[in-house]
C-alpha cells in the first residue's frame, strides 16, 4: 500500500505543479503547454518534481494521523464515551 501510494504520488505530482501554477495565474493557457514550459524553463527535476521529496515525507504522516484519529473516534463511539 505504501509503495503504491508513493508511485501514484510521483506519477501525478507534475499535474499538481501545473494545477497550482494555473490557479495562481503564472501558467500558459493549457495543461500541455504549461507542462512543456515548465520542463523547458526549469527542467524536469527542478521544475516538475520540485518539492516531491517533502510530499513523500508528509504523505505517510498525514495518512497515519488520519487513521489513528479515525480509530480513536470509532472506539470512543463504540464505548459510549462520545455521542453524536
Short mmCIF file of C-alpha atoms in Angstrom, two decimals:
data_model
loop_
_atom_site.label_atom_id
_atom_site.label_comp_id
_atom_site.label_asym_id
_atom_site.label_seq_id
_atom_site.Cartn_x
_atom_site.Cartn_y
_atom_site.Cartn_z
CA UNK A 1 0.00 0.00 0.00
CA UNK A 2 2.72 2.47 0.93
CA UNK A 3 4.83 1.84 -2.16
CA UNK A 4 1.77 2.12 -4.40
CA UNK A 5 0.98 5.47 -2.78
CA UNK A 6 4.49 6.76 -3.42
CA UNK A 7 4.39 5.62 -7.05
CA UNK A 8 0.98 7.21 -7.60
CA UNK A 9 2.07 10.43 -5.93
CA UNK A 10 5.23 10.54 -8.03
CA UNK A 11 3.32 9.92 -11.25
CA UNK A 12 0.72 12.64 -10.63
CA UNK A 13 2.93 15.25 -8.96
CA UNK A 14 3.72 17.16 -12.19
CA UNK A 15 -0.01 17.69 -12.68
CA UNK A 16 -0.23 19.16 -9.18
CA UNK A 17 2.55 21.58 -10.10
CA UNK A 18 0.63 22.59 -13.24
CA UNK A 19 -2.64 22.94 -11.29
CA UNK A 20 -1.01 25.24 -8.74
CA UNK A 21 0.59 27.36 -11.44
CA UNK A 22 -2.72 27.69 -13.26
CA UNK A 23 -4.54 28.62 -10.03
CA UNK A 24 -2.19 31.49 -9.27
CA UNK A 25 -2.14 32.66 -12.87
CA UNK A 26 1.52 32.05 -13.68
CA UNK A 27 0.89 29.36 -16.32
CA UNK A 28 0.16 29.08 -20.01
CA UNK A 29 -3.39 28.55 -21.26
CA UNK A 30 -3.40 24.74 -21.42
CA UNK A 31 -2.09 21.90 -19.28
CA UNK A 32 0.18 20.58 -22.03
CA UNK A 33 1.68 23.96 -22.84
CA UNK A 34 2.27 24.61 -19.14
CA UNK A 35 3.97 21.21 -18.73
CA UNK A 36 6.22 21.97 -21.71
CA UNK A 37 7.01 25.47 -20.49
CA UNK A 38 7.99 24.29 -17.01
CA UNK A 39 10.13 21.45 -18.40
CA UNK A 40 11.81 23.78 -20.90
CA UNK A 41 12.47 26.66 -18.46
CA UNK A 42 13.10 24.86 -15.16
CA UNK A 43 13.97 21.30 -16.15
CA UNK A 44 12.35 18.01 -15.33
CA UNK A 45 13.63 17.56 -11.77
CA UNK A 46 13.86 21.21 -10.80
CA UNK A 47 10.50 22.19 -12.24
CA UNK A 48 8.02 19.35 -12.47
CA UNK A 49 9.24 17.45 -9.41
CA UNK A 50 10.21 20.37 -7.19
CA UNK A 51 9.05 19.60 -3.64
CA UNK A 52 8.20 15.94 -4.25
CA UNK A 53 10.53 14.66 -1.53
CA UNK A 54 8.69 16.73 1.07
CA UNK A 55 5.41 15.19 -0.09
CA UNK A 56 6.94 11.73 0.34
CA UNK A 57 7.61 12.63 3.97
CA UNK A 58 4.31 14.42 4.56
CA UNK A 59 2.02 11.85 2.92
CA UNK A 60 2.56 8.82 5.17
CA UNK A 61 2.47 11.02 8.27
CA UNK A 62 -0.86 12.56 7.26
CA UNK A 63 -2.36 9.15 6.48
CA UNK A 64 -1.12 7.72 9.80
CA UNK A 65 -2.69 10.62 11.71
CA UNK A 66 -5.97 10.24 9.83
CA UNK A 67 -6.18 6.51 10.52
CA UNK A 68 -5.29 7.00 14.19
CA UNK A 69 -7.90 9.71 14.72
CA UNK A 70 -10.49 7.61 12.86
CA UNK A 71 -9.75 4.56 15.01
CA UNK A 72 -9.88 6.59 18.24
CA UNK A 73 -13.24 8.18 17.36
CA UNK A 74 -14.65 4.80 16.34
CA UNK A 75 -13.53 3.28 19.64
CA UNK A 76 -14.95 6.20 21.63
CA UNK A 77 -18.31 5.92 19.82
CA UNK A 78 -18.46 2.16 20.44
CA UNK A 79 -17.67 2.60 24.17
CA UNK A 80 -20.23 5.38 24.56
CA UNK A 81 -17.64 7.98 25.55
CA UNK A 82 -18.66 10.12 22.60
CA UNK A 83 -22.11 10.78 21.24
CA UNK A 84 -23.24 12.47 18.09
#
